[in-house]
């Protein structure tokens, strides 16, 4: 909310400087977001009156003006403004004046100049040249009663300051200048000037029939007919100026009056063209399919969840949000109907956002506007209409006030002991009473207890904590004590056998992956297709239709990132994410960190597509494959040894997918994207992906000391024929299970050979075999191995392979 300081001080003028006033408001919870002067500094600019303006003898677009600035002699000033004419008063910069800095940041100094042969002793200014607005269409015309020679800063009150408040939703009573002044009065003890609302005399008895059909929409509806107004009347300069300093441009006098009262008293209202209303008005909920053209030019379709004001023919206004174009006042308006109502906040909240716009009226009504002062505020509007737009024929009708469902006063109790505990500082009942009384809250006292009846304009006072907050605001948040923690502060040291998520991120980044952060909300189709989850956790109020369920896998999010990059011609993509997934699990109970029925584990997933390495001259480019990503996964878990077994995953290729095992426990999957999803997502290449539990990645083996072997190791190569179905993992398990006397140090598969297919029918019936060559590394800690020990160890390995895998040594 923005307003000028001078307007605030008309209601309450405490003996504080501008900065002190801003600090007091901020410490009371009304954060002053910005203090900005109305105009930048400039000097020697006064009110001047153009007495004569003639055509320049040597220029078609220039005029030579004689200007009275209150000095003994008139000044000759050459001006090119199109509205420079005799009889108007404008800002005049005298010789030696310093105008606000221009685009180059340097002040503009006025000197005696000569334009096309005519000397000019000053400059006539536009609003843009004084940095008052962006209007550069001509000279800034001042009021006719402006005093010639008066400093323009004094005349236009340019030494004023604009306050911009950042108000929280519970401070709806401060959405007006008077509301802020009421807070200033409570904070400083300075008397508050309460505005008066004299009643207008009624010369006619005309009343517009109004029916309130929806008490749950409108609790009170007040209105009055005013006839014989002049809609073409000019809005007074003081009102235009105040509206501009509140960020509101001037429209027409009638519209400006309505906006002015809204900023002044916080009461949005609406002025109808009475002659455009068919019959009477009906305040009701909308009907599906009804349409309304609004004042902003938009045409909206309402339904039963939106409140409207309708006449006998059509909808005329969105209740509490914006009026309709059909009954808007115009230059032809002669008779008006002024409306002020109390709309229930819950009936207005969120309605304007359904139509993708917001209004000052809706912003106030959805937070709560005082239901008690609708009549008084119409009286204020009536007086302004008569003073500004009145004619000899202007007459007012009686006030029509319908109270159908007024909110009941809320009583809230405050325990002084409870306030002391919550605020962490000693409080007395006298302090609490003084704070609440200063805010104008009616209360009754008992021993240690204060009962407050919330005023009609305070919709935020509902529970005891609300009153405690009010006490804290009046005391000042800066006065609350700074209490150190009572418990000892002990650093939480991570166990040595666990690494941090940051270390995992660094490890993956070192492998060439880039981290992505994605929403936990995903498209339901992804869960069905890529996670095989037929019953995902659905959101009650999704932020978008394509983000309607909670993800149970990170792969879909990464696939979307990969697709996004491919569509932008990225040739090589390697991405990963550390994130939480959401699974149904009836065994989970509610704790401080869990929700009953839902498991929320952390996982790490990665996806790679394109070349293995960046292009280089030394080697041929090769596309990333299953074994590259499998190697990245093994590097991530190192020094822990992983094992892999064939598996099935909804997102992965049936024959190129493996389950990841750590110490025999399944921790995730690695594999290539399923061909049908590659085709569905229109990918030029099948990416390889993995997803594993983060807890298993964080766990690591504690390094332990092992001495360097003192004796030379021995290597022996063996080649065995095994069935085609034997895997590398099965082969290694069999070798390490051999009884070698503890001398086997390492075993590495270094070759696989498949003989040519058999030619004869008899040979074709034999199960296909393959040759697997393994290099064994043998060593002992106490002595150099003898040939006999070596032969015994190799024989033990061959015997174990024959026994467990049916292998036979290749000749």
XYZ file of C-alpha atoms in Angstrom, residues 414-417 419-420 426-439 443-450 470-471 474-475:
32
model
C -6.098 -13.258 26.929
C -4.255 -14.838 29.873
C -1.469 -12.565 31.034
C 0.590 -15.572 32.164
C 1.306 -13.911 27.009
C 4.367 -13.791 29.271
C 7.706 -10.411 31.972
C 4.376 -8.679 31.382
C 1.886 -7.112 33.736
C -1.823 -6.907 33.266
C -1.523 -3.122 33.189
C 0.855 -3.322 30.191
C -1.498 -5.635 28.303
C -4.532 -3.469 29.030
C -2.690 -0.321 27.956
C -1.604 -1.916 24.667
C -5.064 -3.243 23.814
C -6.879 -0.090 24.915
C -4.562 2.027 22.777
C -5.704 0.008 19.772
C -12.242 -5.124 26.969
C -13.128 -6.300 30.441
C -10.665 -7.353 33.125
C -10.489 -9.996 35.804
C -7.619 -11.408 37.823
C -4.945 -12.379 35.272
C -7.494 -12.431 32.448
C -8.532 -9.902 29.808
C -1.222 -7.185 19.307
C 0.467 -6.733 22.694
C 2.413 -2.263 20.679
C 5.416 -3.019 22.872
